[in-house]
Short mmCIF file of C-alpha atoms and ligand atoms in Angstrom, two decimals:
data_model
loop_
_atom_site.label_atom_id
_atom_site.label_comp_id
_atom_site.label_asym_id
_atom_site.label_seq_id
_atom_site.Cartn_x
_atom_site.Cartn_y
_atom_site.Cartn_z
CA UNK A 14 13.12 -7.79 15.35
CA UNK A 15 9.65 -8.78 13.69
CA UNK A 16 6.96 -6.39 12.86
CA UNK A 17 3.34 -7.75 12.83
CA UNK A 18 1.68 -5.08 10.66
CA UNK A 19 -1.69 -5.17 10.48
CA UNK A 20 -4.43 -3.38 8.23
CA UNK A 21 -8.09 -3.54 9.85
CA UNK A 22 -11.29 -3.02 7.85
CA UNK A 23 -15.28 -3.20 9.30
CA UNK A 24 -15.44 -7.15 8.24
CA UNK A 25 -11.46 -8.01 7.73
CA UNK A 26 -7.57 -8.19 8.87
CA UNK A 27 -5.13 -7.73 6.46
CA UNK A 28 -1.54 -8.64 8.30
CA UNK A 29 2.12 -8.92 7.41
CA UNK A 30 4.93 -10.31 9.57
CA UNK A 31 8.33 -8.81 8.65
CA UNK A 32 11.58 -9.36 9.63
CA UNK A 33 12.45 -5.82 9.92
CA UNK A 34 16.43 -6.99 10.50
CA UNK A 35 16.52 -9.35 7.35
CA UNK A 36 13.76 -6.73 5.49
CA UNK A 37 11.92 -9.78 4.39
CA UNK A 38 8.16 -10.96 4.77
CA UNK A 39 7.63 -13.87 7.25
CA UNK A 40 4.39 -14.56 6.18
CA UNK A 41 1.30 -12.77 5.29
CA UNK A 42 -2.45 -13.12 4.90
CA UNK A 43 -6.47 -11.94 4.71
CA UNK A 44 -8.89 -12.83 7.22
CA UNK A 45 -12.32 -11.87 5.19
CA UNK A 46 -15.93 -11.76 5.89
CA UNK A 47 -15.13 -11.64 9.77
CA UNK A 48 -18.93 -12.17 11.47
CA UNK A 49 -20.66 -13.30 7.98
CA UNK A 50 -21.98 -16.92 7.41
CA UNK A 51 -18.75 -18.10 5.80
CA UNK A 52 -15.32 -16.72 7.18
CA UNK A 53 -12.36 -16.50 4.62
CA UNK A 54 -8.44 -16.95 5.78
CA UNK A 55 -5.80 -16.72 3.27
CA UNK A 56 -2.52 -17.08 4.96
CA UNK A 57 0.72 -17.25 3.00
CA UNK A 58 4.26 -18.51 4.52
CA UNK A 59 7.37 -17.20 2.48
CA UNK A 60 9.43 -19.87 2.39
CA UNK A 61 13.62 -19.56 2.45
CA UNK A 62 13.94 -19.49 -1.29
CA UNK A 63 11.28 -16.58 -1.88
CA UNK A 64 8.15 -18.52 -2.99
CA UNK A 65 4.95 -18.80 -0.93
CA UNK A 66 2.98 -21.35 0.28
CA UNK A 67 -0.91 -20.99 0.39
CA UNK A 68 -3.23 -21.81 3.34
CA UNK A 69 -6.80 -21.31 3.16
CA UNK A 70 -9.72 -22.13 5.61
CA UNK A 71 -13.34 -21.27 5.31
CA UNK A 72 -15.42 -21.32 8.52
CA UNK A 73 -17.64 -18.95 10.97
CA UNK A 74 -14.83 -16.03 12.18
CA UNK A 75 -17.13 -14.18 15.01
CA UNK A 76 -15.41 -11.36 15.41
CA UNK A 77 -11.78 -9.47 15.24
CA UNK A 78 -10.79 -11.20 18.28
CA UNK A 79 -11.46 -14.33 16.74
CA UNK A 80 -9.96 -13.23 13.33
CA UNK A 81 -6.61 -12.05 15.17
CA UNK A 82 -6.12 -15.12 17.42
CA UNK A 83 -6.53 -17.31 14.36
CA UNK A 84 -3.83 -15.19 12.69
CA UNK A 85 -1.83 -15.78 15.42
CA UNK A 86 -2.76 -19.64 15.44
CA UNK A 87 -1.25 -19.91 12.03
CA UNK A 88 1.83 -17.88 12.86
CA UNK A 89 2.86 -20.30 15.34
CA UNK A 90 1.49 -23.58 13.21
CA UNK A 91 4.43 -26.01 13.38
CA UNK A 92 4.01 -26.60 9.46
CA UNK A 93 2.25 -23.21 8.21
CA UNK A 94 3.82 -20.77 10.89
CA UNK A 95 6.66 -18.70 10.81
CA UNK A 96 7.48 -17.98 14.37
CA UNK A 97 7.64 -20.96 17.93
CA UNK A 98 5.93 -18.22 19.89
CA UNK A 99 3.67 -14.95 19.55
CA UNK A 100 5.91 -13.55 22.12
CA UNK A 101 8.45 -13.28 19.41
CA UNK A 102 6.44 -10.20 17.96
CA UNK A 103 8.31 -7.30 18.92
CA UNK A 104 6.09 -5.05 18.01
CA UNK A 105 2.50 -3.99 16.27
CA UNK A 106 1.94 -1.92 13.63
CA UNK A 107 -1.67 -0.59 13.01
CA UNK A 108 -2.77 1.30 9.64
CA UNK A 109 -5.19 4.04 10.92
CA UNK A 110 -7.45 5.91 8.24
CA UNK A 111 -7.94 9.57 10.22
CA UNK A 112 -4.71 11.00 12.16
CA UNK A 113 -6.36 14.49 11.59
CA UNK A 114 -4.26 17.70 12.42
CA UNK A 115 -3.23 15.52 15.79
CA UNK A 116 -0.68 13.59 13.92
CA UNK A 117 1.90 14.40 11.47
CA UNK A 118 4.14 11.88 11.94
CA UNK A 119 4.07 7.86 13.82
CA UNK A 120 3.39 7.18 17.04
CA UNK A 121 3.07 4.55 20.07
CA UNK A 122 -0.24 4.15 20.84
CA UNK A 123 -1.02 5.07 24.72
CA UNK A 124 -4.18 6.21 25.94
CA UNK A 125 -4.17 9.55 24.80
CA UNK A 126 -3.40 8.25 21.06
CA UNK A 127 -6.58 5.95 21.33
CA UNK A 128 -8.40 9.20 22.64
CA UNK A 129 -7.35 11.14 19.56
CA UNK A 130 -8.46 8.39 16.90
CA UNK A 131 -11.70 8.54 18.42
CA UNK A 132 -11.98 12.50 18.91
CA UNK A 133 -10.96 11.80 14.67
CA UNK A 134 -14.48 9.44 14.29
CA UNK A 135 -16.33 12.22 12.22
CA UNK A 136 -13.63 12.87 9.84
CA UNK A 137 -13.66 8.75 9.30
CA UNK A 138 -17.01 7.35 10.48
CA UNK A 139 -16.38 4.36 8.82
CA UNK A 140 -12.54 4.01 9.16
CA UNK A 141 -10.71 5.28 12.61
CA UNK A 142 -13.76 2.76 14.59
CA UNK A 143 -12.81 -0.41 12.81
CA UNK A 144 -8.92 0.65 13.37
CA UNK A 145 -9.62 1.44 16.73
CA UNK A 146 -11.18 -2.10 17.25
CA UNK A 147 -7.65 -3.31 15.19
CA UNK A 148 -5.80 -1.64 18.11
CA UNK A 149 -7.73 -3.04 21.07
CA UNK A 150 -7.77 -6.45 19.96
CA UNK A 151 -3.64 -6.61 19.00
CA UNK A 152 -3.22 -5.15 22.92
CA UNK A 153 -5.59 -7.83 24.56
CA UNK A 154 -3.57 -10.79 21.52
CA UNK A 155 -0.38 -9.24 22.18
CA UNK A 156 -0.04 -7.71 25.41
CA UNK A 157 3.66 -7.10 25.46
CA UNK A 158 4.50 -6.02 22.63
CA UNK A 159 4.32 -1.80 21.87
CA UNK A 160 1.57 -0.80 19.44
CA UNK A 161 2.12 1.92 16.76
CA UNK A 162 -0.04 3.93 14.75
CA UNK A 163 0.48 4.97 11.18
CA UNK A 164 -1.74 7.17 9.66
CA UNK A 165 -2.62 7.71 5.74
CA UNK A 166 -3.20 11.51 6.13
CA UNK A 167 0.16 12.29 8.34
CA UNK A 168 2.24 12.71 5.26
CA UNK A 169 0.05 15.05 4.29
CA UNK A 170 0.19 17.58 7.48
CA UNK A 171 3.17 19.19 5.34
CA UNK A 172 1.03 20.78 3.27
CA UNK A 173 0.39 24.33 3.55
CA UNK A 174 -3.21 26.15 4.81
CA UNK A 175 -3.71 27.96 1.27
CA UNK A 176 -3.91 24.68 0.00
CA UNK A 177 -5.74 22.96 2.63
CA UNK A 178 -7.95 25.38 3.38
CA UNK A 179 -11.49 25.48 1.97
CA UNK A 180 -12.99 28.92 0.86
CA UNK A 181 -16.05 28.53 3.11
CA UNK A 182 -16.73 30.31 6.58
CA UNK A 183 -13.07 30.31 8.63
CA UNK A 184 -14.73 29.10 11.64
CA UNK A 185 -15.59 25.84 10.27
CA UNK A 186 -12.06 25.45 10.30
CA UNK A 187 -11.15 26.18 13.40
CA UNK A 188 -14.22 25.09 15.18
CA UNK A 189 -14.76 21.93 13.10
CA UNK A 190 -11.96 20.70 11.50
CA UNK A 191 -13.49 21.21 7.87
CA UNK A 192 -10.22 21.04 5.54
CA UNK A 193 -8.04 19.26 3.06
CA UNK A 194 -6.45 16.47 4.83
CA UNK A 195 -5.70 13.87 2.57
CA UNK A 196 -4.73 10.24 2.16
CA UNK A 197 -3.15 7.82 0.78
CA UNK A 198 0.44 8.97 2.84
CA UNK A 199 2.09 5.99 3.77
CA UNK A 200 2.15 4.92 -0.24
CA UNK A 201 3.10 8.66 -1.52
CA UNK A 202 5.72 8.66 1.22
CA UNK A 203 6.76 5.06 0.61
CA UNK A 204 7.34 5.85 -3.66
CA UNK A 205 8.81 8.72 -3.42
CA UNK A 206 11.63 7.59 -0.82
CA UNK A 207 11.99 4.54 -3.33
CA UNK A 208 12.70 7.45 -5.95
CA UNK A 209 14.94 9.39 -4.33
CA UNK A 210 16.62 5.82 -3.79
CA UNK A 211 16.52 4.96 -7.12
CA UNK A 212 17.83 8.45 -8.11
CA UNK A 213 20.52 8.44 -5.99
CA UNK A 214 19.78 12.00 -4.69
CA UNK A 215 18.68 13.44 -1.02
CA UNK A 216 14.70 13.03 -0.78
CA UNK A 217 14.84 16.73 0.75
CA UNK A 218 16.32 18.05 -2.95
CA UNK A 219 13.50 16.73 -4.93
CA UNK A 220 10.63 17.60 -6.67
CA UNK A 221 7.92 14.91 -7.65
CA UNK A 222 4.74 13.98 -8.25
CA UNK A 223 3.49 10.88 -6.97
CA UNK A 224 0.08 9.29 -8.98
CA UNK A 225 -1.29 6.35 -6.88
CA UNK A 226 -3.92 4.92 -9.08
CA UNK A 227 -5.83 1.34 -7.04
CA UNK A 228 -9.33 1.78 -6.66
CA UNK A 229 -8.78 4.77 -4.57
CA UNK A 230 -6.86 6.83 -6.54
CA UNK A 231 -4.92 10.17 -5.76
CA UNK A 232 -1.87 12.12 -6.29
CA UNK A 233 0.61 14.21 -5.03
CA UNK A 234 2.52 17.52 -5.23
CA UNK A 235 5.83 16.30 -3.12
CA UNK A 236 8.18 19.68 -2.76
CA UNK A 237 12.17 19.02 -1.33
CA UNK A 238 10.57 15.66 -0.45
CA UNK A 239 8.01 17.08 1.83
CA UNK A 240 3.35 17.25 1.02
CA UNK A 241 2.53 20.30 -0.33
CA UNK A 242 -0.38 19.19 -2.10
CA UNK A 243 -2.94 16.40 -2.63
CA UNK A 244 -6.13 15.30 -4.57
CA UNK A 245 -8.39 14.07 -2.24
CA UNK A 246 -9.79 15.97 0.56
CA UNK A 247 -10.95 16.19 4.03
CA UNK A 248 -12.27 12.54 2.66
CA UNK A 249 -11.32 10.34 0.05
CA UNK A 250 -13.72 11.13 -2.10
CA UNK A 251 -13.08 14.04 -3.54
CA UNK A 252 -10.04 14.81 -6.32
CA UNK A 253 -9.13 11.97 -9.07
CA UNK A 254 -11.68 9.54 -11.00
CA UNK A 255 -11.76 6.42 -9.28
CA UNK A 256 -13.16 3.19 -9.55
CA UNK A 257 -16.28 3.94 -7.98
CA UNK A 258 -16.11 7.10 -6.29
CA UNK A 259 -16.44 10.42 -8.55
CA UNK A 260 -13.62 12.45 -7.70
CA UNK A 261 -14.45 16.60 -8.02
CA UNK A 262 -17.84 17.44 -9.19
CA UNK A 263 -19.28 20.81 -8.59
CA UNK A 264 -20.21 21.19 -4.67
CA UNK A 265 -23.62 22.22 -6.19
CA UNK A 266 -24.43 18.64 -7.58
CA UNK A 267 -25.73 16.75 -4.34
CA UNK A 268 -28.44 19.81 -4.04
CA UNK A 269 -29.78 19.53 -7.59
CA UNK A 270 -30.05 15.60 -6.68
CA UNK A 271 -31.77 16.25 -3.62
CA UNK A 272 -34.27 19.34 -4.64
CA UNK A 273 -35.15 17.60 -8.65
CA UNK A 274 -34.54 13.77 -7.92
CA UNK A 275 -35.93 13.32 -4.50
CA UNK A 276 -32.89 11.74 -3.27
CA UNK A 277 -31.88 11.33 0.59
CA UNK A 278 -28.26 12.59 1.70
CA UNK A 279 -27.43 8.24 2.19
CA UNK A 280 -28.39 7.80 -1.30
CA UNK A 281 -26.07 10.76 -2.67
CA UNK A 282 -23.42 9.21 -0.28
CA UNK A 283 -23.80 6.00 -2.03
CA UNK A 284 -24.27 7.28 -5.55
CA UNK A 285 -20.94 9.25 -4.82
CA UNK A 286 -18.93 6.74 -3.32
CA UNK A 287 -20.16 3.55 -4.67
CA UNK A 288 -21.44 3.73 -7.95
CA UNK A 289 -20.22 6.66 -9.58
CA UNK A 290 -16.15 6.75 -10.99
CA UNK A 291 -15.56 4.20 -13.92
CA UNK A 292 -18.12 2.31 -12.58
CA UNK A 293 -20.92 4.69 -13.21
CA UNK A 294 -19.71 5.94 -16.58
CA UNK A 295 -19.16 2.56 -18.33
CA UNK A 296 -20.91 0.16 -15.33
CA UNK A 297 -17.34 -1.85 -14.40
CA UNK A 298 -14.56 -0.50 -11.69
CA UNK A 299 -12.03 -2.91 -12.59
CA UNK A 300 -9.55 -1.01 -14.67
CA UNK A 301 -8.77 -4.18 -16.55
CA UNK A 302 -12.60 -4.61 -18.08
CA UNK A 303 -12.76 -1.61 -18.52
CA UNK A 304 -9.41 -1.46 -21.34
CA UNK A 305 -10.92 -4.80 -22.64
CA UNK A 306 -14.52 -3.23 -23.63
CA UNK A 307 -12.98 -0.51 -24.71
CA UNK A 308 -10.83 -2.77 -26.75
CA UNK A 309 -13.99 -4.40 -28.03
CA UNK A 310 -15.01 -0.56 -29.01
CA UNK A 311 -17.58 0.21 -26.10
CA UNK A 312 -17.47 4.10 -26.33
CA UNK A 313 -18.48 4.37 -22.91
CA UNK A 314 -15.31 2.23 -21.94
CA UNK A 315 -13.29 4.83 -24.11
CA UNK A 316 -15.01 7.83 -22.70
CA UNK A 317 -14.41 6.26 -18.76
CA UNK A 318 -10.77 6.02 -19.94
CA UNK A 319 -10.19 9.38 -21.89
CA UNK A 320 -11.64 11.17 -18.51
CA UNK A 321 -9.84 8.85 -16.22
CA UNK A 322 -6.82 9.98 -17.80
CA UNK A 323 -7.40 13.63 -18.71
CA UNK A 324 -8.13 14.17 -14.65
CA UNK A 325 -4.91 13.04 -14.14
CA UNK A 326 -2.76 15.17 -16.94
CA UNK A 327 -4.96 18.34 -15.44
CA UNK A 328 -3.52 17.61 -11.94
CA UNK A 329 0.02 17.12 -13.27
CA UNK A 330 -0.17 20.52 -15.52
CA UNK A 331 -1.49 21.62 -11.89
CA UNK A 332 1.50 20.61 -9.45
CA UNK A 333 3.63 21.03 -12.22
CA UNK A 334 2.98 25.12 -11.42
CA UNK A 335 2.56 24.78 -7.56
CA UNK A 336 6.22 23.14 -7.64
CA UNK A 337 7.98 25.15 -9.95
CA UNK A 338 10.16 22.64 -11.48
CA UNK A 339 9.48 18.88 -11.53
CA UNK A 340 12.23 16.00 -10.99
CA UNK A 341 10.05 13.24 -11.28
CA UNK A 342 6.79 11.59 -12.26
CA UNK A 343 6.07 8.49 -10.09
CA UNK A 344 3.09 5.92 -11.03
CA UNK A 345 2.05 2.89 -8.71
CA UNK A 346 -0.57 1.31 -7.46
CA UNK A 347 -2.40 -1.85 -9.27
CA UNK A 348 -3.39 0.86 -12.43
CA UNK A 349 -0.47 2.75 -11.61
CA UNK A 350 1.84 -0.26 -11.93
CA UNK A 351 -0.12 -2.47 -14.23
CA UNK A 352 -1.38 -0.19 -17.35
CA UNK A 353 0.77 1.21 -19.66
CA UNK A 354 -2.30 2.70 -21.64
CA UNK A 355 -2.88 4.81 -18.50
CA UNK A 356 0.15 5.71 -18.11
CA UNK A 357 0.85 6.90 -21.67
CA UNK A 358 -2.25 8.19 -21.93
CA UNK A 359 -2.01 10.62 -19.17
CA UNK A 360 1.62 12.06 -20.03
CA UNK A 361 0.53 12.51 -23.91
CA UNK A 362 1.30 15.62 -25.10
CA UNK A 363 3.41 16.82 -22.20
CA UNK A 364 6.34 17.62 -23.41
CA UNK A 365 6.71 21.14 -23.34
CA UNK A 366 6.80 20.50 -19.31
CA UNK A 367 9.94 17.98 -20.17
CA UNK A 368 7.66 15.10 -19.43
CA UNK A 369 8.42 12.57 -22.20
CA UNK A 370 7.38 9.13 -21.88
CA UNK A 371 9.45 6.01 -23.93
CA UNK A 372 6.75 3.60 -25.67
CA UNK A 373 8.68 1.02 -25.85
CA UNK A 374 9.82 1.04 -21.70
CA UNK A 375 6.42 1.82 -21.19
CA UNK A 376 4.77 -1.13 -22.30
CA UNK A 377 7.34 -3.83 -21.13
CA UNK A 378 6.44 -5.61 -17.98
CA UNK A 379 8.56 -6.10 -14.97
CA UNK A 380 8.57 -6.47 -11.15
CA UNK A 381 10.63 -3.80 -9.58
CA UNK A 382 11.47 -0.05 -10.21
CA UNK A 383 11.14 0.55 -13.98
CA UNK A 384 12.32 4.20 -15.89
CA UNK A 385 9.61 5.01 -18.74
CA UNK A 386 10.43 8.19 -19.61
CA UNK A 387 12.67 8.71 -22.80
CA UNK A 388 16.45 9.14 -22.40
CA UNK A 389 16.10 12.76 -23.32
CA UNK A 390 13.10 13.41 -21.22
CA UNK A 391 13.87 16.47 -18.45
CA UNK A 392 11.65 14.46 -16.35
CA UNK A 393 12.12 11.09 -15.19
CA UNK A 394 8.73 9.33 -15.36
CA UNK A 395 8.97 5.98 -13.23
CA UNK A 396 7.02 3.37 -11.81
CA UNK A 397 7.22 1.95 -8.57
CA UNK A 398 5.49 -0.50 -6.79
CA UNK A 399 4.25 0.94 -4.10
CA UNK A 400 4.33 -1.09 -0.16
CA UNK A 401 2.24 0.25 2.11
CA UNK A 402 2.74 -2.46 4.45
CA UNK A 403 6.50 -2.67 4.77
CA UNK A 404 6.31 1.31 5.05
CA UNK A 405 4.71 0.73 8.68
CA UNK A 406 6.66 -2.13 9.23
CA UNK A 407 9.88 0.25 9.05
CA UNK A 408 8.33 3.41 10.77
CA UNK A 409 7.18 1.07 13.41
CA UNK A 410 10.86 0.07 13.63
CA UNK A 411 11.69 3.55 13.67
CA UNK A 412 9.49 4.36 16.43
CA UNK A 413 10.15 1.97 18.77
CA UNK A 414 14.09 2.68 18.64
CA UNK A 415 13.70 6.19 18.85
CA UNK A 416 11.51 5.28 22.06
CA UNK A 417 14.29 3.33 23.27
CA UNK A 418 11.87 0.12 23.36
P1 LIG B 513 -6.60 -1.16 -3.80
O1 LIG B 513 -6.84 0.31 -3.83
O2 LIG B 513 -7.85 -1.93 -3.49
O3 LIG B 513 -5.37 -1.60 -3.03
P2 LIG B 513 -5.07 -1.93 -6.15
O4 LIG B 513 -3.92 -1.03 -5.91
O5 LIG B 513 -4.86 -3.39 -6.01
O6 LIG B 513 -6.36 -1.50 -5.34
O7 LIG B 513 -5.60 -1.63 -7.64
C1 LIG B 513 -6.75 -2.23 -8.13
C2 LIG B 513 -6.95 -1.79 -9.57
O8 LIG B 513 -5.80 -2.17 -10.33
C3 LIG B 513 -8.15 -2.42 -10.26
O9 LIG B 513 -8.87 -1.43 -10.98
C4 LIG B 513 -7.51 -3.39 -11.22
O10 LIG B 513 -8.30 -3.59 -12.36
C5 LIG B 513 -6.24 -2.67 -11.59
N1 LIG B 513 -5.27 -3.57 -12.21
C6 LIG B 513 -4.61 -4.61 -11.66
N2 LIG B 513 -3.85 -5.24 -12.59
C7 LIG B 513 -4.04 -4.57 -13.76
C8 LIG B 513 -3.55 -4.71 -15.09
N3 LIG B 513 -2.69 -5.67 -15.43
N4 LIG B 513 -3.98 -3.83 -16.03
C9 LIG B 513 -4.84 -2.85 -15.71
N5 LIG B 513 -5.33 -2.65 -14.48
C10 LIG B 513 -4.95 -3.50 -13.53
#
């Protein structure tokens, strides 16, 4: 069976082709700046031995229709492709931003799916329309083959209303959908499964907490192996510091900015989302200039990094009491996985919770799932490299046989 899984954004496709019965990547690529000047496709074939081979064309991609078909082109390129026909794709599987409360689990998209990512548009203006334009454009490229819808907030329906609730008027619940949804699922889901894996123990028995640190960043407060509790909010923006998005600040803030500075509600969007995180404390969102100025001793670097880190420690002191007892510590995500500093940084001092992590395993480098914690350490601190993409590759699997397709 092989899994096209694909990953839409306002200007790009991101796509993977599995073979879900091997669990291996056919090939894989990015189709960028879809309708600018200068289209972008990076397509990579996995070859039998494990490496990759490299493709890359620059011209004029039109649209997503355009974008898709040329993914497909390559697929079935006698030298680059993977596949002798696209009717080989057994099935689709979509990354959508916004399930809402309608979805706590995968599903086939039909037309009442398609109806409920759009009803979903004002939770994720800029999201659920670009995954909705994914969709139609993989039914009119692929017309046989079922499409399937994974959301990023479905994981997340687990968790219960005190903690998704905001402590405004009720009705803006019920009438409008205001709440804690959060994101980030398929990755929490995808880690902790790995851990449970790893530990050799039933998912359902364990108690983690799952840190996913990329340029989004958020965690999780995963009880018996089910959501009961996540950073980020009814958007992404809200929770951890991120790269450029600021994470919690006082609901009051945007007011002061608008009544003393003049500013419109776009610009406090943008100043929230797009230049605020590491970015607006030390002017860089790439977690790796940002450890090299602060390496160079730029104190804003060091003051970027010491709140970076101290949000995260507050959230694990946090879940630490929501849960009760704690099995595990997961990191992943390119920070997650890549920086030891952050990592050490944001267990120091946590002992007394049995969360001990091993210097030494901390700072070696590897591929795969790692242990960092200290042999004596209650907790088991790991990181894991999280894979979003072969996550919907096997719940699209999933959802197809349980549909009998
Ligand atoms: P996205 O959310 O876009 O998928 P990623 O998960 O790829 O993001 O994470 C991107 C972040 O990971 C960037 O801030 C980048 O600097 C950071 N990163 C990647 N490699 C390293 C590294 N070796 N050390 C520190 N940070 C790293």
């Amino acid at each position: 069976m092989k899994i096209l899984v694909i990953n839409t954004g306002s200007s790009s496709i991101k796509y993977e082709l599995f073979d879900a019965d091997h669990r291996r990547i056919m090939a894989g690529g990015l189709v960028e700046k879809i309708g600018e000047e200068r289209g972008f496709h990076t397509h990579r074939k996995t070859m039998p031995n494990g490496e990759t081979v490299k493709r890359v064309e620059k011209r004029l991609i039109a649209d997503h229709r355009e974008g898709l078909n040329r993914v497909v082109g390559l697929l079935v390129h006698p030298e680059h492709g993977v596949i002798a026909d696209k009717i080989e794709v057994s099935a689709v599987g979509h990354r959508v931003v916004h399930g809402g409360e309608a979805f706590n689990s995968t599903v086939i998209i039909d037309e009442e799916v398609m109806a409920a990512i759009k009803e979903n548009i004002p939770l994720a203006p800029l999201h659920n329309p670009t995954n909705l334009v994914g969709i139609e454009v993989a039914r009119s490229v692929f017309p046989d083959a079922p499409q399937v819808a994974v959301f990023d907030t479905a994981f997340h329906q687990t968790i219960p209303m005190r903690a998704f609730l905001y402590a405004i008027p009720f009705e803006l619940y019920e009438n409008d959908r205001v709440r804690r949804y959060g994101f980030h699922g398929t990755s929490h889901a995808y880690v902790a499964e790995r851990a449970a894996e790893y530990l050799a123990r039933p998912l359902g028995e364990l108690n983690m907490i799952t840190i996913h640190l990329g340029n989004g960043a958020s965690m999780a407060a995963i009880k018996n192996g089910k959501s009961v509790d996540t950073t980020m909010g009814m958007t992404p923006l809200a929770g951890l510091v991120m790269g450029t998005r600021c994470g919690d600040v006082d609901p009051a803030v945007p007011f002061f900015l608008a009544n003393h500075l003049d500013m419109s509600l776009k610009d406090i969007d943008n100043l929230l989302n797009k230049d605020s995180g590491l970015k607006g404390i030390c002017g860089t969102n790439d977690m790796r200039e940002v450890i090299e100025k602060k390496e160079a001793g730029e104190e804003r670097a060091e003051i970027a990094l010491d709140m970076y880190t101290y949000r995260i420690k507050k959230f694990i002191g946090a879940y630490f009491a929501v849960l009760g007892s704690l099995d595990c510590v997961i990191f992943t995500a390119g920070i997650g996985e890549n920086a030891p500093y952050i990592r050490e940084l944001s267990c120091r001092g946590l002992n007394k919770l049995g969360i001990e992590i091993d210097l030494e395993r901390n700072n070696k480098t590897g591929n795969g799932i790692r242990e960092i914690s200290s042999p004596g350490s209650e907790v088991k601190v790991l990181v894991i490299p999280t894979n979003e993409e072969l996550k919907i590759a096997r719940e699209t699997k999933e959802a197809i046989e349980a549909h009998g397709i």
